[in-house]
Amino acid sequence: MEENAANECMINGDVENGGGGSGGGGLQLSGERIQRADPVDRTMSFARIYQPHQQREKEYPTMQTILLAYQSLGVVYGDLGTSPVNVFSSTRLTNLSEEDLLGTLSLIIWTLTSLVLVKYVFIVLHANDHGEGGTFALYSYMCRHVNFQSKFSIQNTRLESDSDMAYCRRESTLGTRAKKFIEGSSTAQNFLTILVLVGTCMVIGDGALTPATCALQGIQSRSTKITQEHVVWISVVLLVALFAFQRCGTSKVSFSFSPIMLVWFATNVSIGVYNIIKYHPSILKAVSPHYIVKFFMRNGKTAWDLLGAVFLSITGAEAMFADLGHFNKRAIQLGFSFVVYPSLVLTYAGETAYLVKNPEKISDAYYSSLPDSVYWPMFVVSTLAAVVSSQSMISASFSIVKQSLNLGCFPRVNIIHTSSKHEGQVYSPEINCILMILTVGLVIGFKGGVELANAYGVVVIWVMIITTFFNTLVMLVIWKTNILLILGFFLPYILIESIFMTSLLKKIPQGGWVPFAISAFFLTIMLSWTFGRSKKTTYEAERKLSIREMDQMLSSNNVYRTQGICFFFTDLVYGIPPIIHRYIQHANSVREIMVIVTVRTLPIKTVPPEDRLNVGKLGNEGVYRCLVQFGYKDSQDMKGDEYVASVVTKLQELTDNRNEMRKIQTAAQKDVVFIIGRTILKANKDSGMLERFTINYLYRFLQKNSRASVSTLDIPSGSTLQIGMLYEI
């Protein structure tokens, strides 16, 4: 019963600091929960209005897709594209033979092919949530088709219309049983929720580490005049400039960075081909995987140790999926398949061909393989590319935080939509500032030492394993894929990634703990926030008012009805929130007309004026419900008379009673007040020590320092009143 109650009141807004739920576009409530609500509450619910038209993946013209593919080079592929600078220099191999180098190159080529080209580009990118990618998108995609009801689950975003879709009608005994198991097991739901939070925090943690590592490793020189201290401070200056540039938005960033990456790929291909022809024309025979087998048979544990370095060649793969919302699936597929992949193969082949003749240069393989005549131009290009390589994880962090906010499991921060054409292109000033501080701190703190290099890529393999697990669930439960195909995806990839993971474990004591520490910091934030919100929604659901109770309270002789109209902001879909009961109970007064307002931001550019307001009447005592819907580019202005006039007009359309119409009009002319509710949580004495610490300290700290959910609304400050209520959980 408690779980049902919690789910009945859960929507996508964040009212921790008062007011309407102005979250992203997922404020749906499932049909099953509508049926469980009592008839009185159902008449006053906007649950069905909260279900927008079923979104479909946007179709782009061919030229626009090509343009997006070009733009993606500067945002998505910087990390992947600059990996040749790091891989061979990280191998630490000695006494190299040609067979060893061919085996290493074959490992790199097949790692790129199997884990990036096949897994991510051709399979995982299809498991997106309305164009959004990343581990959170996989979880949200699952929630649209599986009824998550545990108290700790983030949010159920399933639509009634989903049951009519083709993939839901297909029969699959195993998939159906898996779905029923997840829906019936709160333990399974909690496990999936915690797992996705862990994966998300690891991506954000890597978002702080990647810029630091890429900048330091990319800004290197054979000149003795450029010391490591110079490299550190050049990196700091460039990183600060990079983070300052983020406010310009994805489109401007990509148009600025894409030419750099295009030059980078083109020059690397040219140099790679030159080295192949000059040093070892038959080097591409390493495409044959039998060189991998021979390499492992000959080197044993040394080959296993090498996997940690080989993995650096694909550390940007997860960012490619997480950045999906900034572009589209087809653009990212085109960019990787026709530009990035062939460029990387030829670049690695060119480096290997050079090393066959100069094996002693492996510690500085990339820069040593550059012809002397182009060294300094390539040093400039590589320095710029090193800065650009950080962009993929920064943009991915913005996307992931946006998705986290939409599902209500991250403290509210400012999300700015930087494009009117692409809803997924976002920027967060607070997250940008946090990442900049962490990144600069890592660069200065470790001074470009080996510990920072060892930390690079360690958490990414865990994110890949989590992605493999969730994608397998999607194939089983949603896509209804044949079990043989599911096993053909899951078993090979979980085996390959587990082998890489075991090789990377040895880096943890040597600096690999850094991204785990950053991830733990963000995980503490997300778990505390999610736990606090689950307690809050349960509390409100159990203490909500019905229309009958509201009528009885307002008809009491102890309550005085003052002239005017009051707009009370809330996000509770079913029933009336307990803070309104507390307000009336202690003030013994309420305006003649009280409008309970819920604000919602839809995942579209703008909402037509005729669709912006939805109103309903609650009982017989001048109480109404109003849902205000905005697009992400709409001005949320409620200062002028236009908003009040439009609400009054809508309210008058509800009734044919002339006295009621006159009463509404007179109230609006007398006085207008906006009331924002603020709730504070406190753990009761029966709670455990960990729960009290989480609620009373962690959650309350996050609540005080996050943005109010109505902060995006432009409300007249002179007519605004904030009231508070203590929830003893």
XYZ file of C-alpha atoms in Angstrom:
729
model
C 0.000 0.000 0.000
C 2.821 2.351 0.854
C 4.529 1.656 -2.474
C 1.341 2.368 -4.377
C 0.829 5.582 -2.485
C 4.308 6.735 -3.288
C 3.892 6.015 -6.952
C 0.511 7.719 -7.148
C 1.989 11.081 -6.268
C 5.266 10.805 -8.153
C 5.714 13.056 -11.164
C 8.743 14.444 -12.897
C 8.910 17.832 -11.230
C 11.179 18.748 -8.378
C 9.478 20.630 -5.589
C 12.136 20.215 -2.965
C 12.460 23.968 -2.739
C 8.822 24.668 -3.332
C 6.444 24.942 -6.193
C 5.597 23.392 -9.484
C 7.270 20.505 -11.109
C 9.011 22.163 -13.983
C 11.019 19.135 -14.933
C 11.668 17.652 -18.355
C 9.223 15.824 -20.463
C 8.411 12.725 -18.496
C 5.548 13.587 -16.147
C 3.374 10.667 -17.127
C 1.456 8.419 -14.797
C 0.536 4.950 -15.872
C -3.009 3.852 -16.521
C -2.813 1.191 -13.795
C -2.097 3.796 -11.169
C -4.955 5.947 -12.442
C -7.313 3.027 -11.920
C -6.076 2.468 -8.378
C -6.701 6.088 -7.387
C -9.999 6.671 -5.598
C -12.832 8.236 -7.672
C -12.728 11.537 -5.815
C -9.030 12.047 -6.485
C -9.363 10.945 -10.095
C -11.791 13.783 -10.890
C -9.231 16.337 -9.808
C -6.185 14.716 -11.387
C -4.259 15.878 -14.417
C -2.676 12.463 -14.872
C -4.026 11.963 -18.380
C -3.091 15.489 -19.416
C 0.413 14.672 -18.193
C 0.767 12.105 -20.944
C 2.055 13.908 -24.054
C 1.752 12.571 -27.552
C 3.980 9.559 -28.048
C 7.371 10.854 -29.113
C 9.020 9.367 -32.135
C 12.589 9.638 -33.236
C 12.905 12.763 -35.344
C 13.643 12.250 -39.012
C 16.354 14.475 -40.491
C 16.987 15.293 -44.175
C 20.136 13.779 -45.635
C 22.058 17.061 -45.780
C 21.195 17.948 -42.198
C 22.317 14.486 -41.063
C 25.634 14.969 -42.868
C 26.008 18.395 -41.225
C 25.322 16.856 -37.800
C 27.841 14.110 -38.549
C 30.417 16.815 -39.293
C 29.533 18.670 -36.077
C 29.804 15.456 -34.068
C 33.507 15.255 -34.932
C 34.230 18.194 -32.635
C 32.051 17.041 -29.734
C 31.712 13.274 -29.742
C 34.954 11.943 -31.184
C 37.678 14.043 -29.604
C 38.501 11.440 -26.959
C 38.414 8.496 -29.357
C 40.203 10.451 -32.078
C 43.203 11.445 -29.951
C 43.736 7.982 -28.434
C 46.724 7.191 -30.763
C 48.752 9.698 -28.730
C 48.461 7.554 -25.584
C 48.116 3.874 -26.440
C 51.575 2.706 -27.514
C 53.361 4.935 -24.992
C 51.327 3.211 -22.234
C 52.251 -0.346 -23.197
C 55.594 -0.432 -21.326
C 56.783 -3.261 -23.603
C 60.488 -4.051 -23.974
C 62.485 -6.173 -26.416
C 59.813 -5.722 -29.058
C 59.674 -7.994 -32.048
C 57.692 -7.516 -35.231
C 55.310 -10.277 -34.118
C 54.660 -8.437 -30.832
C 53.829 -5.225 -32.667
C 51.560 -7.013 -35.139
C 49.743 -8.669 -32.241
C 49.320 -5.342 -30.466
C 47.995 -3.670 -33.615
C 45.615 -6.570 -34.223
C 44.337 -6.224 -30.644
C 43.694 -2.506 -31.152
C 41.926 -2.996 -34.500
C 39.648 -5.752 -33.237
C 38.910 -3.919 -29.976
C 37.809 -0.881 -31.999
C 35.803 -3.091 -34.365
C 34.033 -5.310 -31.839
C 33.429 -2.976 -28.894
C 32.877 0.334 -30.700
C 31.806 -0.306 -34.288
C 29.669 -3.403 -33.734
C 28.469 -2.992 -30.144
C 27.918 0.739 -29.810
C 27.440 2.007 -33.370
C 25.262 -0.817 -34.696
C 23.506 -2.132 -31.552
C 23.550 0.073 -28.447
C 22.702 3.326 -30.267
C 19.340 1.769 -31.162
C 18.475 1.394 -27.458
C 17.937 5.127 -26.981
C 15.163 6.863 -25.100
C 13.564 9.227 -27.626
C 16.972 10.188 -28.977
C 18.747 10.364 -25.597
C 21.647 8.020 -24.893
C 23.688 6.814 -21.930
C 23.055 4.489 -19.011
C 20.279 6.699 -17.664
C 18.505 6.638 -21.013
C 18.586 2.830 -20.971
C 17.011 2.865 -17.512
C 14.370 5.390 -18.579
C 13.669 3.292 -21.683
C 13.120 0.288 -19.397
C 10.815 2.307 -17.124
C 8.527 3.103 -20.057
C 7.782 -0.587 -20.485
C 8.299 -2.103 -17.041
C 6.189 -0.988 -14.083
C 8.775 0.002 -11.464
C 6.988 0.376 -8.112
C 9.571 0.003 -5.376
C 9.928 2.919 -2.995
C 13.497 3.538 -4.129
C 12.924 3.357 -7.898
C 13.582 6.658 -9.615
C 10.416 7.141 -11.579
C 7.927 5.196 -13.604
C 7.656 6.830 -17.032
C 5.558 4.208 -18.775
C 2.689 5.432 -20.933
C -0.711 3.825 -21.374
C -0.155 3.989 -25.119
C 2.958 1.810 -24.850
C 0.827 -1.322 -24.551
C -0.525 -0.703 -28.051
C 2.907 -0.497 -29.654
C 4.134 -3.305 -31.875
C 6.960 -4.498 -29.681
C 4.609 -4.793 -26.693
C 2.159 -6.991 -28.575
C 4.725 -9.553 -29.659
C 4.780 -12.775 -27.648
C 7.935 -13.839 -25.866
C 7.593 -16.264 -22.996
C 11.058 -15.606 -21.561
C 10.753 -11.836 -22.011
C 7.330 -11.814 -20.352
C 8.586 -13.837 -17.423
C 11.581 -11.531 -17.037
C 9.290 -8.504 -17.077
C 6.953 -10.030 -14.463
C 9.927 -10.917 -12.279
C 11.246 -7.335 -12.342
C 7.785 -5.861 -11.722
C 7.169 -8.226 -8.805
C 10.554 -7.887 -7.118
C 11.389 -4.705 -5.245
C 14.900 -6.095 -4.728
C 15.438 -6.382 -8.497
C 14.079 -2.864 -9.023
C 16.305 -1.416 -6.300
C 19.304 -3.258 -7.745
C 18.669 -1.835 -11.233
C 18.159 1.657 -9.794
C 21.398 1.593 -7.806
C 23.252 0.048 -10.745
C 22.186 2.839 -13.114
C 23.114 5.463 -10.536
C 26.567 3.891 -10.187
C 27.035 3.855 -13.971
C 25.867 7.446 -14.273
C 28.223 8.681 -11.544
C 31.112 6.861 -13.178
C 30.466 8.697 -16.451
C 30.370 12.035 -14.609
C 33.550 11.076 -12.747
C 35.224 10.288 -16.037
C 33.944 13.659 -17.260
C 36.203 15.318 -14.691
C 39.192 13.049 -15.307
C 39.203 12.942 -19.124
C 39.874 16.670 -19.729
C 42.771 16.605 -17.266
C 44.375 13.504 -18.760
C 43.792 14.396 -22.407
C 45.196 17.892 -21.998
C 48.335 16.699 -20.196
C 49.058 13.816 -22.549
C 48.232 15.804 -25.665
C 50.487 18.749 -24.834
C 53.861 17.071 -25.058
C 57.027 18.064 -26.877
C 60.441 16.709 -27.756
C 61.882 20.140 -26.980
C 63.850 20.323 -23.710
C 62.721 23.938 -23.295
C 59.143 22.807 -22.599
C 59.257 21.204 -19.143
C 56.511 19.240 -17.378
C 55.677 22.308 -15.289
C 55.101 24.271 -18.498
C 52.828 21.483 -19.742
C 50.796 21.619 -16.506
C 50.183 25.374 -16.659
C 49.488 25.381 -20.401
C 46.941 22.655 -19.695
C 45.308 24.708 -16.932
C 44.972 27.784 -19.156
C 43.518 25.803 -22.055
C 41.119 23.876 -19.804
C 39.779 27.054 -18.179
C 39.233 28.518 -21.654
C 37.504 25.294 -22.733
C 35.057 25.314 -19.821
C 34.397 29.040 -20.296
C 33.502 28.322 -23.937
C 30.811 25.795 -22.960
C 28.215 28.519 -22.384
C 28.150 29.150 -26.139
C 26.286 25.875 -26.630
C 26.845 22.629 -28.508
C 26.258 24.091 -31.966
C 28.878 26.855 -31.669
C 31.293 24.581 -29.844
C 30.990 21.904 -32.529
C 31.381 24.369 -35.412
C 34.522 25.701 -33.725
C 35.990 22.313 -32.822
C 34.960 20.189 -35.818
C 37.455 21.840 -38.232
C 40.235 21.088 -35.733
C 39.268 17.427 -35.520
C 38.802 17.177 -39.284
C 42.342 18.505 -39.771
C 43.528 16.119 -37.046
C 41.987 13.073 -38.728
C 43.153 14.117 -42.211
C 46.759 14.757 -41.152
C 46.903 11.545 -39.130
C 45.664 9.549 -42.116
C 48.290 11.195 -44.342
C 51.105 10.560 -41.874
C 49.849 7.039 -41.244
C 49.845 6.186 -44.944
C 53.287 7.786 -45.315
C 54.721 5.676 -42.462
C 53.119 2.494 -43.800
C 54.648 3.003 -47.244
C 58.046 4.067 -45.889
C 58.565 1.585 -43.052
C 56.369 -1.520 -43.470
C 53.932 -1.700 -46.431
C 52.507 -5.070 -45.306
C 51.607 -3.889 -41.789
C 47.842 -4.111 -42.476
C 48.098 -7.880 -42.436
C 47.563 -7.387 -38.685
C 43.843 -7.261 -39.517
C 43.989 -11.039 -39.249
C 42.997 -11.987 -35.668
C 45.389 -14.938 -35.614
C 48.128 -12.472 -34.648
C 46.240 -11.899 -31.368
C 46.277 -15.626 -30.607
C 49.988 -15.875 -31.380
C 50.691 -12.787 -29.266
C 48.957 -14.236 -26.187
C 50.548 -17.641 -26.644
C 53.994 -16.086 -26.832
C 53.692 -13.448 -24.092
C 51.173 -14.859 -21.584
C 50.759 -12.528 -18.563
C 52.611 -9.726 -20.339
C 49.925 -9.754 -23.039
C 47.232 -9.662 -20.372
C 48.922 -6.639 -18.746
C 48.958 -4.959 -22.151
C 45.140 -4.988 -22.315
C 44.972 -1.986 -19.980
C 46.911 0.072 -22.524
C 44.924 -1.294 -25.488
C 41.700 -0.285 -23.736
C 42.789 3.362 -23.947
C 42.021 3.157 -27.672
C 38.254 3.006 -26.955
C 37.791 5.145 -23.828
C 35.551 7.589 -25.707
C 33.021 4.934 -26.782
C 30.648 5.418 -23.851
C 30.724 9.196 -24.394
C 29.625 8.566 -27.974
C 26.457 6.928 -26.639
C 25.911 9.499 -23.877
C 26.266 12.390 -26.369
C 23.542 10.970 -28.610
C 20.989 13.582 -27.510
C 23.184 16.402 -28.835
C 22.964 15.001 -32.380
C 21.151 11.939 -33.731
C 21.801 8.253 -34.227
C 22.410 8.357 -37.972
C 24.860 11.277 -37.716
C 26.963 9.534 -35.073
C 26.945 6.298 -37.075
C 28.090 8.115 -40.222
C 30.774 10.094 -38.417
C 32.347 7.034 -36.847
C 31.971 4.573 -39.733
C 33.286 6.810 -42.530
C 35.714 9.191 -40.794
C 36.801 8.167 -37.295
C 37.150 4.386 -37.667
C 39.233 4.309 -40.880
C 41.336 7.216 -39.613
C 42.147 5.434 -36.359
C 43.018 2.159 -38.088
C 45.432 3.885 -40.493
C 46.955 6.017 -37.719
C 47.645 2.999 -35.497
C 48.952 1.074 -38.499
C 51.331 3.946 -39.333
C 52.626 4.090 -35.757
C 53.154 0.327 -35.727
C 54.987 0.417 -39.073
C 57.340 3.064 -37.658
C 57.917 1.035 -34.462
C 58.827 -2.076 -36.444
C 61.942 -0.195 -37.565
C 62.335 1.881 -34.377
C 61.108 -0.237 -31.430
C 63.142 1.791 -28.910
C 60.846 4.806 -29.564
C 57.734 3.153 -28.137
C 57.659 5.373 -25.034
C 56.964 8.354 -27.305
C 55.569 6.487 -30.274
C 53.139 9.057 -31.682
C 55.383 12.129 -31.678
C 58.454 10.122 -32.692
C 56.612 8.745 -35.721
C 55.938 12.242 -37.037
C 58.236 13.317 -39.894
C 60.566 16.129 -38.753
C 59.213 18.519 -41.394
C 55.686 18.432 -39.937
C 56.506 18.014 -36.249
C 55.791 21.562 -35.060
C 52.620 22.033 -37.147
C 51.392 18.697 -35.762
C 52.368 19.763 -32.250
C 50.023 22.748 -32.606
C 47.252 20.590 -34.100
C 47.675 17.910 -31.415
C 47.569 20.530 -28.660
C 44.291 21.892 -30.016
C 42.965 18.364 -30.526
C 43.899 17.505 -26.932
C 41.677 20.324 -25.703
C 38.863 19.275 -28.041
C 39.185 15.663 -26.864
C 37.831 16.726 -23.487
C 34.586 17.929 -25.039
C 32.940 14.524 -25.428
C 32.815 13.805 -21.691
C 31.852 17.375 -20.785
C 28.863 17.293 -23.152
C 28.017 13.786 -21.939
C 27.954 15.044 -18.337
C 25.482 17.790 -19.271
C 23.212 15.259 -20.993
C 23.365 12.804 -18.108
C 22.569 15.446 -15.497
C 19.621 16.597 -17.609
C 18.313 13.018 -17.751
C 18.875 12.666 -13.994
C 16.824 15.803 -13.362
C 14.038 14.509 -15.587
C 13.831 11.409 -13.404
C 14.175 13.426 -10.194
C 17.357 11.871 -8.795
C 19.776 14.806 -8.924
C 19.600 18.108 -7.004
C 18.076 20.747 -9.194
C 20.605 22.719 -11.261
C 20.120 25.154 -14.095
C 19.732 23.422 -17.464
C 19.966 25.783 -20.437
C 18.787 24.616 -23.851
C 21.297 26.073 -26.279
C 19.443 25.143 -29.459
C 15.883 25.687 -30.623
C 16.234 22.814 -33.125
C 17.755 20.088 -30.979
C 16.182 19.522 -27.571
C 19.147 17.445 -26.392
C 21.721 20.234 -26.768
C 22.002 21.538 -23.220
C 24.426 23.301 -20.907
C 24.523 23.511 -17.111
C 26.552 26.352 -15.544
C 26.745 24.636 -12.140
C 27.924 21.284 -13.523
C 30.358 23.083 -15.814
C 31.853 24.922 -12.840
C 32.129 21.749 -10.726
C 33.836 19.852 -13.557
C 36.251 22.742 -14.150
C 37.259 22.870 -10.476
C 37.744 19.094 -10.324
C 39.688 19.000 -13.597
C 42.034 21.879 -12.775
C 42.516 20.448 -9.286
C 43.545 17.077 -10.741
C 45.993 18.685 -13.182
C 47.673 20.809 -10.520
C 47.452 18.192 -7.774
C 49.009 15.331 -9.731
C 51.205 17.621 -11.898
C 50.788 15.303 -14.834
C 52.292 12.372 -12.933
C 51.925 8.707 -13.717
C 49.067 8.378 -11.196
C 46.808 10.512 -13.362
C 47.717 8.531 -16.467
C 46.915 5.285 -14.644
C 43.526 6.646 -13.600
C 42.487 7.221 -17.199
C 39.916 4.755 -18.503
C 39.629 2.614 -15.350
C 35.962 3.372 -14.627
C 34.917 3.359 -18.293
C 35.105 -0.432 -18.503
C 32.614 -0.686 -15.629
C 30.239 1.656 -17.452
C 30.562 -0.535 -20.553
C 29.712 -3.651 -18.520
C 26.644 -1.908 -17.056
C 25.605 -0.809 -20.559
C 25.952 -4.391 -21.811
C 23.753 -5.619 -18.946
C 21.007 -3.034 -19.486
C 21.072 -3.444 -23.261
C 20.593 -7.180 -22.780
C 17.524 -6.463 -20.625
C 16.193 -4.146 -23.337
C 16.654 -6.875 -25.948
C 14.908 -9.404 -23.705
C 12.045 -7.395 -22.217
C 11.315 -4.672 -24.799
C 12.620 -5.742 -28.192
C 11.572 -9.398 -27.618
C 14.732 -10.543 -29.408
C 15.345 -14.221 -30.042
C 17.178 -15.791 -27.104
C 20.043 -16.985 -29.328
C 20.680 -13.423 -30.523
C 20.523 -12.171 -26.935
C 23.099 -14.727 -25.846
C 25.141 -13.895 -28.953
C 25.299 -10.310 -27.737
C 25.624 -10.788 -23.975
C 28.097 -13.653 -23.610
C 30.862 -12.421 -25.970
C 30.733 -8.827 -24.766
C 30.518 -9.583 -21.062
C 33.484 -11.959 -21.515
C 35.610 -9.467 -23.472
C 34.827 -6.579 -21.133
C 35.444 -8.703 -18.038
C 38.888 -9.623 -19.349
C 39.699 -5.947 -19.911
C 38.349 -5.159 -16.451
C 40.642 -7.690 -14.743
C 43.627 -6.168 -16.519
C 42.660 -2.645 -15.434
C 42.194 -3.607 -11.761
C 45.938 -3.471 -11.159
C 45.854 0.264 -11.928
C 43.579 1.082 -8.981
C 46.322 1.318 -6.321
C 48.534 3.228 -8.776
C 46.110 6.128 -9.324
C 43.064 4.320 -10.690
C 41.275 5.108 -7.418
C 40.854 8.761 -8.490
C 37.821 8.321 -10.813
C 36.258 5.939 -8.281
C 36.607 8.618 -5.590
C 34.965 11.214 -7.840
C 32.224 8.729 -8.754
C 31.625 7.956 -5.063
C 31.210 11.679 -4.377
C 28.506 12.029 -7.034
C 26.921 8.701 -6.044
C 26.523 9.943 -2.473
C 24.720 13.005 -3.822
C 22.396 11.026 -6.076
C 21.584 8.295 -3.554
C 20.871 10.841 -0.814
C 18.665 12.898 -3.101
C 16.787 9.885 -4.467
C 16.243 8.456 -0.980
C 15.001 11.782 0.375
C 12.595 12.277 -2.520
C 11.187 8.775 -2.132
C 10.478 9.495 1.537
C 8.915 12.835 0.677
C 6.592 11.465 -2.005
C 5.442 8.657 0.304
C 4.730 11.161 3.085
C 2.710 13.432 0.794
C 0.749 10.554 -0.734
C -0.310 9.292 2.684
C -1.408 12.741 3.875
C -2.978 14.275 0.801
C -6.396 15.895 1.043
C -9.420 14.829 -0.952
C -11.972 17.280 -2.319
C -14.427 16.291 0.391
C -11.935 17.066 3.148
C -11.071 20.385 1.536
C -14.749 21.368 1.289
C -15.301 20.523 4.960
C -12.326 22.606 6.001
C -13.324 25.650 3.920
C -16.953 25.505 5.039
C -15.903 25.739 8.667
C -16.864 28.944 10.503
C -13.259 29.261 11.691
C -11.909 29.878 8.180
C -12.187 33.432 6.856
C -12.361 33.931 3.056
C -10.541 37.135 2.181
C -11.058 38.908 -1.129
C -8.702 38.197 -3.989
C -7.178 35.260 -5.833
C -4.350 33.012 -4.677
C -2.086 30.862 -6.873
C -0.639 28.003 -4.816
C 2.201 26.130 -6.552
C 2.497 22.374 -6.067
C 3.335 19.231 -8.011
C 1.035 16.653 -6.417
C -1.127 15.193 -9.197
C -3.530 13.196 -7.017
C -5.138 15.036 -4.159
C -4.185 18.290 -2.465
C -0.770 18.484 -0.794
C -0.635 18.518 3.028
C 1.113 21.897 3.081
C -2.130 23.545 1.898
C -3.983 21.916 4.798
C -1.317 23.194 7.187
C -1.501 26.716 5.697
C -5.289 26.989 6.042
C -5.261 25.341 9.469
C -2.818 27.839 10.980
C -3.750 30.968 9.040
C -7.524 30.374 9.426
C -7.813 32.311 6.210
C -7.778 31.704 2.474
C -8.617 33.809 -0.579
C -12.043 33.630 -2.150
C -10.476 31.979 -5.172
C -7.583 29.553 -4.715
C -5.938 28.055 -7.793
C -3.605 25.104 -7.195
C -0.980 25.415 -9.927
C 1.366 22.795 -11.320
C 4.004 23.941 -13.807
C 5.430 21.584 -16.361
C 8.130 21.985 -19.017
C 7.583 19.818 -22.090
C 10.378 18.450 -24.316
C 9.321 20.693 -27.209
C 10.461 24.171 -28.233
C 7.202 25.996 -27.481
C 3.645 25.290 -26.392
C 0.878 27.123 -28.292
C -1.015 29.611 -26.078
C -4.261 27.663 -26.468
C -2.614 24.531 -25.003
C -0.707 26.263 -22.245
C -3.415 26.221 -19.572
C -5.599 23.318 -18.430
C -7.996 24.032 -15.572
C -10.481 22.092 -13.477
C -12.764 22.727 -10.503
C -12.133 21.140 -7.100
C -15.270 20.964 -5.002
C -17.721 23.781 -4.292
C -15.704 26.344 -2.361
C -13.837 28.379 -4.988
C -10.891 26.004 -5.333
C -9.530 25.177 -8.786
C -6.720 23.224 -10.357
C -4.486 24.676 -13.120
C -1.794 22.913 -15.138
C 0.574 25.371 -16.851
C 2.667 23.894 -19.665
C 5.725 25.523 -21.221
C 8.162 24.522 -23.936
C 11.853 24.648 -23.101
C 12.266 27.887 -25.097
C 9.111 29.579 -23.772
C 9.394 32.574 -21.486
C 7.864 31.541 -18.156
C 6.593 35.030 -17.370
C 3.789 35.358 -14.822
C 4.446 38.974 -13.839
C 2.026 40.857 -16.023
C -1.753 40.908 -16.090
C -1.811 38.607 -19.110
C -1.259 35.406 -17.122
C -3.897 36.217 -14.493
C -6.359 37.285 -17.196
C -5.856 34.089 -19.168
C -6.388 31.930 -16.058
C -9.507 33.894 -15.119
C -10.884 33.435 -18.634
C -10.259 29.683 -18.449
C -11.907 29.454 -15.030
C -14.966 31.327 -16.203
C -15.329 28.900 -19.097
C -15.778 26.100 -16.546
C -19.105 27.343 -15.250
C -22.438 28.677 -16.458
C -23.178 30.160 -13.060
C -23.133 33.965 -13.405
C -22.486 34.501 -9.696
C -19.434 32.260 -9.795
C -18.156 33.999 -12.936
C -18.606 37.382 -11.291
C -16.912 36.142 -8.122
C -13.851 35.002 -10.108
C -13.621 38.306 -11.991
C -14.000 40.393 -8.829
C -11.368 38.362 -6.969
C -8.812 38.907 -9.738
C -9.457 42.662 -9.663
C -9.057 42.913 -5.885
C -5.716 41.290 -5.165
C -3.459 38.523 -6.495
C -0.938 36.564 -4.437
C 1.451 33.763 -5.414
C 2.245 31.204 -2.691
C 5.243 28.901 -2.897
C 5.458 25.938 -0.558
C 8.767 24.856 0.941
C 9.076 21.480 2.644
C 11.819 20.433 5.039
C 12.407 16.787 5.913
C 13.380 15.524 9.359
C 13.932 11.895 10.316
C 11.949 10.766 13.363
C 13.466 9.133 16.423
C 12.599 5.640 15.242
C 14.786 5.989 12.147
C 18.170 4.321 12.022
C 21.411 6.241 12.369
C 22.234 6.090 8.637
C 18.721 7.202 7.676
C 18.816 10.119 10.119
C 22.213 11.221 8.818
C 21.046 10.971 5.212
C 17.794 12.908 5.757
C 18.873 15.439 8.377
C 22.269 16.316 6.944
C 22.974 15.124 3.414
C 19.523 15.574 1.901
C 18.810 18.799 3.771
C 22.164 20.256 2.670
C 21.430 19.376 -0.958
C 17.906 20.750 -0.647
C 19.127 24.086 0.706
C 21.778 24.481 -1.980
C 19.819 23.351 -5.034
C 17.686 25.605 -7.186
C 14.024 26.049 -6.351
C 11.793 24.295 -8.859
C 9.982 27.566 -9.502
C 13.226 29.455 -10.029
C 12.614 29.442 -13.776
C 9.267 31.182 -13.279
C 9.136 34.961 -13.507
C 6.782 35.726 -10.595
C 6.207 39.221 -9.162
C 8.308 39.283 -5.987
C 6.062 41.870 -4.314
C 3.090 39.491 -4.523
C 4.928 36.289 -3.583
C 4.652 34.523 -0.241
C 6.705 31.481 0.756
C 5.433 29.124 3.454
C 7.187 26.122 4.938
C 6.262 22.797 6.497
C 8.336 20.252 8.371
C 7.837 16.655 7.246
C 8.806 14.271 10.050
C 9.671 11.142 8.109
